[in-house]
Tab-separated table of C-alpha atoms in Angstrom:
chain	number	residue	atom	x	y	z
A	247	UNK	CA	0.000	0.000	0.000
A	248	UNK	CA	1.243	3.476	-0.888
A	249	UNK	CA	2.691	5.390	2.073
A	250	UNK	CA	2.584	9.180	2.357
A	251	UNK	CA	4.915	10.960	4.759
A	252	UNK	CA	2.512	12.999	6.878
A	253	UNK	CA	5.389	14.844	8.569
A	254	UNK	CA	6.201	16.664	5.331
A	255	UNK	CA	4.376	19.665	3.953
A	256	UNK	CA	2.207	18.431	1.121
A	257	UNK	CA	1.666	20.196	-2.194
A	258	UNK	CA	-1.001	19.405	-4.793
A	259	UNK	CA	-0.421	20.876	-8.256
A	260	UNK	CA	-3.264	21.002	-10.782
A	261	UNK	CA	-2.299	21.992	-14.307
A	262	UNK	CA	-2.831	20.845	-17.864
A	263	UNK	CA	0.919	20.972	-18.676
A	264	UNK	CA	3.738	19.206	-16.839
A	265	UNK	CA	6.973	17.266	-17.353
A	266	UNK	CA	8.305	15.809	-19.580
A	267	UNK	CA	7.245	18.788	-21.747
A	268	UNK	CA	10.400	20.793	-22.460
A	269	UNK	CA	8.880	24.183	-23.235
A	270	UNK	CA	6.188	26.490	-21.929
A	271	UNK	CA	4.192	26.095	-18.731
A	272	UNK	CA	4.882	22.365	-18.371
A	273	UNK	CA	8.612	23.008	-18.095
A	274	UNK	CA	8.194	25.389	-15.164
A	275	UNK	CA	5.610	23.276	-13.341
A	276	UNK	CA	7.889	20.257	-13.633
A	277	UNK	CA	10.948	22.136	-12.433
A	278	UNK	CA	9.032	23.573	-9.478
A	279	UNK	CA	7.928	20.109	-8.372
A	280	UNK	CA	11.509	18.819	-8.749
A	281	UNK	CA	12.715	21.638	-6.490
A	282	UNK	CA	9.984	20.955	-3.924
A	283	UNK	CA	10.880	17.255	-3.760
A	284	UNK	CA	14.551	18.105	-3.224
A	285	UNK	CA	13.563	20.524	-0.463
A	286	UNK	CA	11.551	18.014	1.531
A	287	UNK	CA	7.970	18.444	0.300
A	288	UNK	CA	5.558	15.632	-0.500
A	289	UNK	CA	3.951	16.341	-3.893
A	290	UNK	CA	0.934	15.217	-5.881
A	291	UNK	CA	0.292	16.355	-9.462
A	292	UNK	CA	-2.923	16.146	-11.472
A	293	UNK	CA	-2.118	16.787	-15.109
A	294	UNK	CA	-2.597	15.544	-18.664
A	295	UNK	CA	-0.468	13.379	-20.897
A	296	UNK	CA	2.376	15.420	-22.450
A	297	UNK	CA	1.328	16.921	-25.792
A	298	UNK	CA	2.883	20.413	-26.052
A	299	UNK	CA	4.241	21.955	-28.282
A	300	UNK	CA	3.582	19.257	-30.906
A	301	UNK	CA	-0.145	19.113	-30.173
A	302	UNK	CA	0.148	15.339	-30.218
A	303	UNK	CA	0.381	13.060	-27.188
A	304	UNK	CA	3.989	11.917	-26.841
A	305	UNK	CA	5.186	8.338	-26.696
A	306	UNK	CA	4.986	6.219	-24.574
A	307	UNK	CA	1.760	7.856	-23.369
A	308	UNK	CA	-0.381	7.380	-26.480
A	309	UNK	CA	-3.457	5.200	-26.220
A	310	UNK	CA	-3.658	5.357	-22.423
A	311	UNK	CA	-6.638	6.296	-20.267
A	312	UNK	CA	-5.717	7.416	-16.751
A	313	UNK	CA	-2.187	6.716	-15.538
A	314	UNK	CA	-0.478	7.009	-12.154
A	315	UNK	CA	3.272	7.536	-11.816
A	316	UNK	CA	5.206	7.360	-8.525
A	317	UNK	CA	8.872	8.258	-8.087
A	318	UNK	CA	11.410	5.946	-6.423
A	319	UNK	CA	11.229	7.692	-3.042
A	320	UNK	CA	7.428	7.768	-2.957
A	321	UNK	CA	7.143	11.508	-2.360
A	322	UNK	CA	5.841	12.339	-5.844
A	323	UNK	CA	2.640	10.984	-7.363
A	324	UNK	CA	1.592	12.120	-10.837
A	325	UNK	CA	-1.962	11.379	-11.980
A	326	UNK	CA	-2.334	11.812	-15.735
A	327	UNK	CA	-5.794	12.386	-17.157
A	328	UNK	CA	-6.936	11.874	-20.763
A	329	UNK	CA	-7.964	14.852	-22.879
A	330	UNK	CA	-8.857	15.861	-26.413
A	331	UNK	CA	-5.767	17.083	-28.298
A	332	UNK	CA	-6.500	18.703	-31.685
A	333	UNK	CA	-3.734	18.358	-34.267
A	334	UNK	CA	-4.575	21.874	-35.481
A	335	UNK	CA	-5.618	23.888	-32.405
A	336	UNK	CA	-8.145	26.407	-33.700
A	337	UNK	CA	-9.960	28.619	-31.201
A	338	UNK	CA	-13.017	26.368	-30.895
A	339	UNK	CA	-10.920	23.218	-30.709
A	340	UNK	CA	-8.785	24.700	-27.933
A	341	UNK	CA	-11.945	25.392	-25.944
A	342	UNK	CA	-12.930	21.720	-26.315
A	343	UNK	CA	-9.366	20.750	-25.384
A	344	UNK	CA	-9.549	22.731	-22.132
A	345	UNK	CA	-13.068	21.533	-21.277
A	346	UNK	CA	-12.145	17.884	-21.814
A	347	UNK	CA	-9.330	18.151	-19.277
A	348	UNK	CA	-11.608	19.951	-16.825
A	349	UNK	CA	-13.979	16.976	-16.689
A	350	UNK	CA	-11.350	14.220	-16.636
A	351	UNK	CA	-9.337	16.014	-13.931
A	352	UNK	CA	-12.568	16.585	-11.956
A	353	UNK	CA	-12.803	12.823	-11.430
A	354	UNK	CA	-9.229	12.724	-10.163
A	355	UNK	CA	-9.713	15.685	-7.814
A	356	UNK	CA	-12.791	13.948	-6.353
A	357	UNK	CA	-10.674	10.806	-5.853
A	358	UNK	CA	-8.039	12.840	-3.999
A	359	UNK	CA	-10.664	14.073	-1.535
A	360	UNK	CA	-10.334	10.616	0.053
A	361	UNK	CA	-6.547	10.918	0.355
A	362	UNK	CA	-4.552	12.841	2.996
A	363	UNK	CA	-5.023	16.615	2.842
A	364	UNK	CA	-2.572	18.765	0.885
A	365	UNK	CA	-1.462	21.920	2.694
A	366	UNK	CA	-1.286	23.969	-0.505
A	367	UNK	CA	-2.959	23.548	-3.876
A	368	UNK	CA	-1.188	25.189	-6.796
A	369	UNK	CA	-3.649	25.770	-9.624
A	370	UNK	CA	-1.854	26.803	-12.815
A	371	UNK	CA	-3.863	28.817	-15.329
A	372	UNK	CA	-4.598	28.503	-18.193
A	373	UNK	CA	-7.053	26.901	-18.363
A	374	UNK	CA	-8.471	29.454	-15.960
A	375	UNK	CA	-11.520	27.355	-15.048
A	376	UNK	CA	-9.352	24.724	-13.315
A	377	UNK	CA	-9.641	27.152	-10.424
A	378	UNK	CA	-13.145	25.832	-9.746
A	379	UNK	CA	-11.729	22.356	-9.073
A	380	UNK	CA	-9.026	23.727	-6.788
A	381	UNK	CA	-11.554	25.882	-4.936
A	382	UNK	CA	-13.819	22.856	-4.386
A	383	UNK	CA	-10.941	20.762	-3.050
A	384	UNK	CA	-9.729	23.532	-0.740
A	385	UNK	CA	-13.241	24.194	0.562
A	386	UNK	CA	-13.782	20.531	1.460
A	387	UNK	CA	-10.263	19.803	2.729
A	388	UNK	CA	-9.332	23.136	4.315
A	389	UNK	CA	-6.258	23.624	2.100
A	390	UNK	CA	-4.827	26.921	0.878
A	391	UNK	CA	-5.104	27.643	-2.817
A	392	UNK	CA	-2.473	29.490	-4.835
A	393	UNK	CA	-3.988	30.535	-8.150
A	394	UNK	CA	-0.989	31.018	-10.439
A	395	UNK	CA	-1.628	32.913	-13.681
A	396	UNK	CA	0.859	32.112	-16.437
A	397	UNK	CA	-1.244	33.656	-19.229
A	398	UNK	CA	-4.186	36.050	-19.111
A	399	UNK	CA	-6.193	33.537	-21.098
A	400	UNK	CA	-9.527	35.344	-21.198
A	401	UNK	CA	-8.115	38.629	-22.465
A	402	UNK	CA	-5.840	36.825	-24.911
A	403	UNK	CA	-8.823	34.876	-26.310
A	404	UNK	CA	-10.715	38.132	-26.816
A	405	UNK	CA	-7.806	40.012	-28.378
A	406	UNK	CA	-6.888	37.126	-30.669
A	407	UNK	CA	-10.497	36.871	-31.842
A	408	UNK	CA	-11.289	33.515	-30.223
A	409	UNK	CA	-14.016	35.176	-28.122
A	410	UNK	CA	-16.102	37.684	-30.077
A	411	UNK	CA	-19.233	37.740	-27.934
A	412	UNK	CA	-18.898	40.480	-25.315
A	413	UNK	CA	-21.517	38.906	-23.061
A	414	UNK	CA	-19.545	35.661	-22.976
A	415	UNK	CA	-16.380	37.628	-22.246
A	416	UNK	CA	-18.089	39.355	-19.288
A	417	UNK	CA	-19.344	36.008	-17.933
A	418	UNK	CA	-15.859	34.510	-18.091
A	419	UNK	CA	-14.401	37.475	-16.210
A	420	UNK	CA	-17.017	36.966	-13.465
A	421	UNK	CA	-16.095	33.291	-13.293
A	422	UNK	CA	-12.438	34.215	-12.920
A	423	UNK	CA	-13.275	36.752	-10.207
A	424	UNK	CA	-15.193	34.040	-8.319
A	425	UNK	CA	-12.114	31.803	-8.432
A	426	UNK	CA	-9.683	34.491	-7.278
A	427	UNK	CA	-11.969	35.443	-4.382
A	428	UNK	CA	-11.590	31.913	-3.045
A	429	UNK	CA	-7.822	31.735	-3.456
A	430	UNK	CA	-5.564	32.310	-0.477
A	431	UNK	CA	-2.976	33.801	-2.835
A	432	UNK	CA	-2.912	34.915	-6.455
A	433	UNK	CA	0.409	34.960	-8.287
A	434	UNK	CA	1.629	35.852	-11.757
A	435	UNK	CA	4.837	36.064	-13.745
A	436	UNK	CA	5.499	39.698	-14.686
A	437	UNK	CA	5.008	43.244	-13.427
A	438	UNK	CA	2.731	44.088	-16.351
A	439	UNK	CA	0.518	41.073	-15.715
A	440	UNK	CA	0.509	41.837	-11.995
A	441	UNK	CA	-0.888	45.299	-12.720
A	442	UNK	CA	-3.652	43.792	-14.868
A	443	UNK	CA	-4.517	41.098	-12.317
A	444	UNK	CA	-4.599	43.700	-9.524
A	445	UNK	CA	-7.559	45.330	-11.283
A	446	UNK	CA	-9.530	42.094	-10.861
A	447	UNK	CA	-9.004	41.277	-7.185
A	448	UNK	CA	-8.233	42.843	-3.835
A	449	UNK	CA	-6.075	39.851	-2.861
A	450	UNK	CA	-2.359	40.281	-2.366
A	451	UNK	CA	-0.694	39.250	-5.627
A	452	UNK	CA	2.635	37.467	-5.429
A	453	UNK	CA	5.299	38.002	-8.061
A	454	UNK	CA	6.286	34.507	-9.181
A	455	UNK	CA	8.272	34.929	-12.395
A	456	UNK	CA	9.411	32.138	-14.654
A	457	UNK	CA	13.031	31.336	-13.960
A	458	UNK	CA	16.131	29.833	-15.468
A	459	UNK	CA	18.829	27.499	-14.212
A	460	UNK	CA	21.749	29.924	-14.406
A	461	UNK	CA	24.244	27.080	-13.977
A	462	UNK	CA	22.832	25.083	-16.872
A	463	UNK	CA	22.408	28.108	-19.184
A	464	UNK	CA	25.607	30.154	-19.313
A	465	UNK	CA	27.853	31.887	-21.872
A	466	UNK	CA	30.334	29.748	-23.856
A	467	UNK	CA	33.260	31.394	-25.629
A	468	UNK	CA	33.532	29.098	-28.655
A	469	UNK	CA	30.810	30.262	-31.013
A	470	UNK	CA	32.789	29.526	-34.195
A	471	UNK	CA	33.315	25.891	-33.178
A	472	UNK	CA	29.660	25.517	-32.194
A	473	UNK	CA	28.473	26.896	-35.543
A	474	UNK	CA	30.499	24.253	-37.362
A	475	UNK	CA	28.896	21.533	-35.240
A	476	UNK	CA	25.493	22.604	-36.582
A	477	UNK	CA	26.723	22.778	-40.188
A	478	UNK	CA	27.397	26.510	-40.502
A	479	UNK	CA	30.621	28.427	-41.086
A	480	UNK	CA	32.254	30.742	-38.535
A	481	UNK	CA	31.472	33.669	-40.833
A	482	UNK	CA	27.735	32.962	-40.777
A	483	UNK	CA	25.482	35.139	-38.647
A	484	UNK	CA	22.798	32.942	-37.122
A	485	UNK	CA	19.374	34.482	-36.474
A	486	UNK	CA	17.426	32.045	-34.303
A	487	UNK	CA	13.793	31.662	-33.396
A	488	UNK	CA	13.362	28.783	-30.949
A	489	UNK	CA	10.054	27.925	-29.328
A	490	UNK	CA	6.446	27.167	-30.055
A	491	UNK	CA	5.402	27.741	-33.653
A	492	UNK	CA	1.877	29.090	-33.373
A	493	UNK	CA	-0.365	31.963	-34.324
A	494	UNK	CA	0.723	34.474	-31.690
A	495	UNK	CA	4.358	34.631	-32.892
A	496	UNK	CA	3.728	36.023	-36.385
A	497	UNK	CA	6.523	33.951	-37.918
A	498	UNK	CA	5.283	34.432	-41.470
A	499	UNK	CA	7.303	37.654	-41.560
A	500	UNK	CA	10.545	35.655	-41.222
A	501	UNK	CA	9.833	33.864	-44.498
A	502	UNK	CA	9.411	37.203	-46.259
A	503	UNK	CA	12.537	38.674	-44.624
A	504	UNK	CA	14.632	35.596	-45.458
A	505	UNK	CA	13.487	35.930	-49.068
A	506	UNK	CA	14.628	39.573	-49.148
A	507	UNK	CA	17.936	38.663	-47.453
A	508	UNK	CA	19.094	36.112	-50.009
A	509	UNK	CA	21.769	38.542	-51.174
A	510	UNK	CA	23.098	38.653	-47.571
A	511	UNK	CA	24.662	35.203	-47.907
A	512	UNK	CA	26.211	35.210	-44.427
A	513	UNK	CA	22.876	35.713	-42.592
A	514	UNK	CA	21.215	32.384	-41.880
A	515	UNK	CA	17.805	31.959	-40.242
A	516	UNK	CA	16.818	29.027	-38.044
A	517	UNK	CA	13.277	28.249	-36.931
A	518	UNK	CA	13.572	25.654	-34.188
A	519	UNK	CA	10.662	23.936	-32.499
A	520	UNK	CA	7.325	22.367	-33.166
A	521	UNK	CA	3.800	23.581	-33.405
A	522	UNK	CA	0.690	23.687	-35.538
A	523	UNK	CA	2.076	26.202	-38.058
A	524	UNK	CA	5.458	24.633	-38.729
A	525	UNK	CA	4.345	22.696	-41.824
A	526	UNK	CA	2.757	25.820	-43.261
A	527	UNK	CA	5.968	27.812	-42.779
A	528	UNK	CA	8.095	25.054	-44.274
A	529	UNK	CA	5.850	24.973	-47.322
A	530	UNK	CA	6.123	28.749	-47.697
A	531	UNK	CA	9.933	28.526	-47.552
A	532	UNK	CA	9.952	25.646	-50.027
A	533	UNK	CA	7.722	27.520	-52.458
A	534	UNK	CA	10.194	30.424	-52.444
A	535	UNK	CA	13.196	28.037	-52.708
A	536	UNK	CA	14.919	29.706	-49.780
A	537	UNK	CA	18.476	28.510	-49.055
A	538	UNK	CA	19.030	30.731	-46.017
A	539	UNK	CA	16.427	29.331	-43.620
A	540	UNK	CA	16.539	26.012	-41.760
A	541	UNK	CA	13.870	24.212	-39.747
A	542	UNK	CA	15.082	22.171	-36.784
A	543	UNK	CA	13.228	20.181	-34.122
A	544	UNK	CA	13.375	21.301	-30.521
A	545	UNK	CA	16.916	20.598	-29.350
A	546	UNK	CA	17.560	18.202	-26.436
A	547	UNK	CA	18.116	19.832	-23.074
A	548	UNK	CA	21.683	18.547	-22.693
A	549	UNK	CA	22.856	20.489	-25.775
A	550	UNK	CA	20.401	23.395	-25.688
A	551	UNK	CA	22.821	25.787	-23.980
A	552	UNK	CA	25.359	25.167	-26.745
A	553	UNK	CA	22.638	25.698	-29.333
A	554	UNK	CA	21.759	29.081	-27.811
A	555	UNK	CA	25.424	30.091	-27.647
A	556	UNK	CA	25.883	29.181	-31.311
A	557	UNK	CA	23.388	31.863	-32.363
A	558	UNK	CA	24.172	35.557	-32.865
A	559	UNK	CA	20.638	36.988	-32.649
A	560	UNK	CA	17.680	35.529	-30.741
A	561	UNK	CA	14.198	36.487	-31.895
A	562	UNK	CA	11.401	36.887	-29.340
A	563	UNK	CA	8.414	37.752	-31.506
A	564	UNK	CA	4.885	38.642	-30.417
A	565	UNK	CA	1.796	39.940	-32.092
A	566	UNK	CA	0.577	43.344	-30.987
A	567	UNK	CA	-2.712	42.120	-29.546
A	568	UNK	CA	-0.972	39.498	-27.380
A	569	UNK	CA	1.707	41.826	-26.054
A	570	UNK	CA	1.927	41.914	-22.232
A	571	UNK	CA	-0.771	39.272	-21.829
A	572	UNK	CA	1.954	36.639	-21.705
A	573	UNK	CA	5.666	36.691	-20.854
A	574	UNK	CA	7.738	34.675	-23.349
A	575	UNK	CA	9.364	31.851	-21.391
A	576	UNK	CA	12.171	31.519	-23.938
A	577	UNK	CA	13.598	34.910	-22.944
A	578	UNK	CA	14.996	33.651	-19.623
A	579	UNK	CA	17.289	31.100	-21.284
A	580	UNK	CA	18.459	33.647	-23.849
A	581	UNK	CA	19.395	36.153	-21.159
A	582	UNK	CA	21.110	33.569	-18.965
A	583	UNK	CA	23.227	32.286	-21.863
A	584	UNK	CA	24.331	35.845	-22.614
A	585	UNK	CA	22.538	36.016	-25.937
A	586	UNK	CA	21.486	39.109	-27.872
A	587	UNK	CA	17.684	39.192	-27.735
A	588	UNK	CA	15.728	41.042	-30.407
A	589	UNK	CA	12.256	41.437	-28.918
A	590	UNK	CA	9.070	42.818	-30.410
A	591	UNK	CA	7.026	44.559	-27.703
A	592	UNK	CA	4.830	47.616	-27.673
A	593	UNK	CA	5.874	50.764	-25.839
A	594	UNK	CA	4.558	50.676	-22.267
A	595	UNK	CA	4.548	46.868	-22.047
A	596	UNK	CA	6.544	45.027	-19.391
A	597	UNK	CA	9.003	43.643	-21.921
A	598	UNK	CA	9.626	47.027	-23.498
A	599	UNK	CA	10.235	48.669	-20.115
A	600	UNK	CA	12.475	45.985	-18.685
A	601	UNK	CA	14.721	45.580	-21.716
A	602	UNK	CA	15.172	49.315	-22.087
A	603	UNK	CA	15.745	49.862	-18.368
A	604	UNK	CA	18.461	47.216	-18.105
A	605	UNK	CA	19.867	47.642	-21.639
A	606	UNK	CA	19.947	43.882	-22.099
A	607	UNK	CA	18.688	43.511	-25.639
A	608	UNK	CA	17.029	45.286	-28.524
A	609	UNK	CA	13.306	46.036	-28.483
A	610	UNK	CA	11.155	47.254	-31.370
A	611	UNK	CA	7.452	47.607	-32.063
A	612	UNK	CA	5.390	44.541	-32.965
A	613	UNK	CA	4.240	43.642	-36.479
A	614	UNK	CA	6.545	46.025	-38.358
A	615	UNK	CA	8.232	43.767	-40.887
A	616	UNK	CA	10.392	46.483	-42.432
A	617	UNK	CA	11.659	47.565	-39.003
A	618	UNK	CA	12.306	43.958	-38.000
A	619	UNK	CA	14.355	43.382	-41.152
A	620	UNK	CA	16.501	46.511	-40.683
A	621	UNK	CA	17.026	45.699	-36.996
A	622	UNK	CA	18.151	42.151	-37.780
A	623	UNK	CA	20.754	43.640	-40.113
A	624	UNK	CA	21.925	46.018	-37.385
A	625	UNK	CA	22.102	43.203	-34.833
A	626	UNK	CA	24.269	41.128	-37.179
A	627	UNK	CA	26.929	43.841	-37.159
A	628	UNK	CA	28.631	45.952	-34.535
A	629	UNK	CA	29.611	45.261	-30.949
A	630	UNK	CA	26.754	44.226	-28.642
A	631	UNK	CA	28.847	42.929	-25.751
A	632	UNK	CA	27.471	45.459	-23.269
A	633	UNK	CA	23.930	44.230	-23.852
A	634	UNK	CA	24.861	40.541	-23.578
A	635	UNK	CA	26.801	41.140	-20.337
A	636	UNK	CA	23.802	42.978	-18.922
A	637	UNK	CA	21.557	40.110	-19.977
A	638	UNK	CA	23.623	37.564	-18.049
A	639	UNK	CA	23.822	39.857	-15.008
A	640	UNK	CA	20.050	40.330	-14.978
A	641	UNK	CA	19.435	36.580	-15.211
A	642	UNK	CA	21.833	35.907	-12.325
A	643	UNK	CA	20.112	38.493	-10.150
A	644	UNK	CA	16.437	38.342	-11.096
A	645	UNK	CA	15.739	34.990	-12.824
A	646	UNK	CA	17.684	32.598	-10.597
A	647	UNK	CA	15.475	29.563	-9.945
A	648	UNK	CA	16.796	28.969	-6.428
A	649	UNK	CA	16.175	32.563	-5.381
A	650	UNK	CA	12.675	32.757	-6.890
A	651	UNK	CA	11.404	29.516	-5.362
A	652	UNK	CA	12.928	30.190	-1.938
A	653	UNK	CA	11.370	33.641	-1.936
A	654	UNK	CA	7.915	32.346	-2.816
A	655	UNK	CA	7.793	29.480	-0.339
A	656	UNK	CA	9.306	31.580	2.428
A	657	UNK	CA	6.457	34.039	1.962
A	658	UNK	CA	3.855	31.270	1.893
A	659	UNK	CA	5.178	29.674	5.075
A	660	UNK	CA	6.046	32.767	7.122
A	661	UNK	CA	4.415	35.733	5.428
A	662	UNK	CA	7.867	37.340	5.264
A	663	UNK	CA	9.581	37.759	1.924
A	664	UNK	CA	12.844	35.867	1.527
A	665	UNK	CA	15.693	38.303	0.869
A	666	UNK	CA	18.021	37.277	-1.873
A	667	UNK	CA	21.749	37.138	-1.176
A	668	UNK	CA	22.610	37.434	-4.863
A	669	UNK	CA	24.633	40.646	-5.236
A	670	UNK	CA	23.220	43.333	-7.453
A	671	UNK	CA	25.335	43.617	-10.578
A	672	UNK	CA	25.618	47.058	-12.084
A	673	UNK	CA	24.353	47.107	-15.648
A	674	UNK	CA	26.611	48.515	-18.312
A	675	UNK	CA	25.049	51.555	-19.924
A	676	UNK	CA	25.745	52.174	-23.576
A	677	UNK	CA	24.340	54.413	-26.253
A	678	UNK	CA	21.275	52.731	-27.778
A	679	UNK	CA	21.878	51.991	-31.434
A	680	UNK	CA	18.134	51.622	-32.062
A	681	UNK	CA	16.919	54.544	-29.940
A	682	UNK	CA	14.904	56.010	-32.784
A	683	UNK	CA	12.798	52.827	-32.922
A	684	UNK	CA	12.570	51.828	-29.242
């Protein structure tokens, strides 16, 4: 019979994404649970089978119904629930995707009511309506709920045109308000999102940013050698987009830019990752017979730091109507590896403010293809060392996984914020090459 250590603090995490997903929300939820296990917590996870970013259930999980996984030490139990996974996630299909997990995870949450009480329930949104299940569990078991907002899903659905009915939008906001009222804590990942969430609730909102392992992701001073390992020459300038390939990134512009850049033989584009729009982009590149753009699968974790260090320019692209509703998770790894980030973000957004304030990358307006093209050219020339040094310093100070998780759980346990011992590194200030566009 399964034994649970009742002397340990117990955490229940409810979220649609979890390990072994390598990108997005699942990556951070998995890493948080790993940290909790190492720090003496007993953890239970209710999640789905891994499907992101491919939008296809990964092997060896295909064809399964419910599945329970227990680690060797018995202090982690993962309950995986079936769900509908559309191969092409349109707006309506994503709604069905979220609803299917709501009902299958409901059965598991009811089952857990007959198991020992968890002290804290982490509910990771989206999907936002999972908060109802967490609220029910906490009401019946007397647990404390932390409602953690990774994306402002309702606003994003409206702004991306998934929700067009204003009455439905208003109802969903009321549902979300009901959930937050019943949470002990509400947390989110960026200052801009915190400001937006603060308009919805009078609860104290915790800053719980996505992090990076600063030991695993670090600068490497052998870029020429790394480029050759991936089949490029030392003279090539590598412009990399790595991450989910979906509608909110606006990657179609890269095909057009690569087509215009064919006379810049040394500039090579890489689109790395998986997603519902990858085949469409590959077909577009094939139709134009482009020789300067490559499509690669998501790189394994053990070589991903080298892959980042191989690249000269890292693209973090967003559409205007999704700006500041979500914080790109890929940015943390870029900064920690000392990469030069070229970010599209509207003036006044969190990303725009933070990159300008710390001079740790280049930021331009969203959805301006001509500006993006000219800025890529500028980034492929000149000396950007000051920015890349600032990027690494910021990651060490502000995105350190150990510091972020200790700070959060210290505040949950004691109500007193954990004070970081990481020294503040003075950013290097330089004249902004792109000041007329920032």
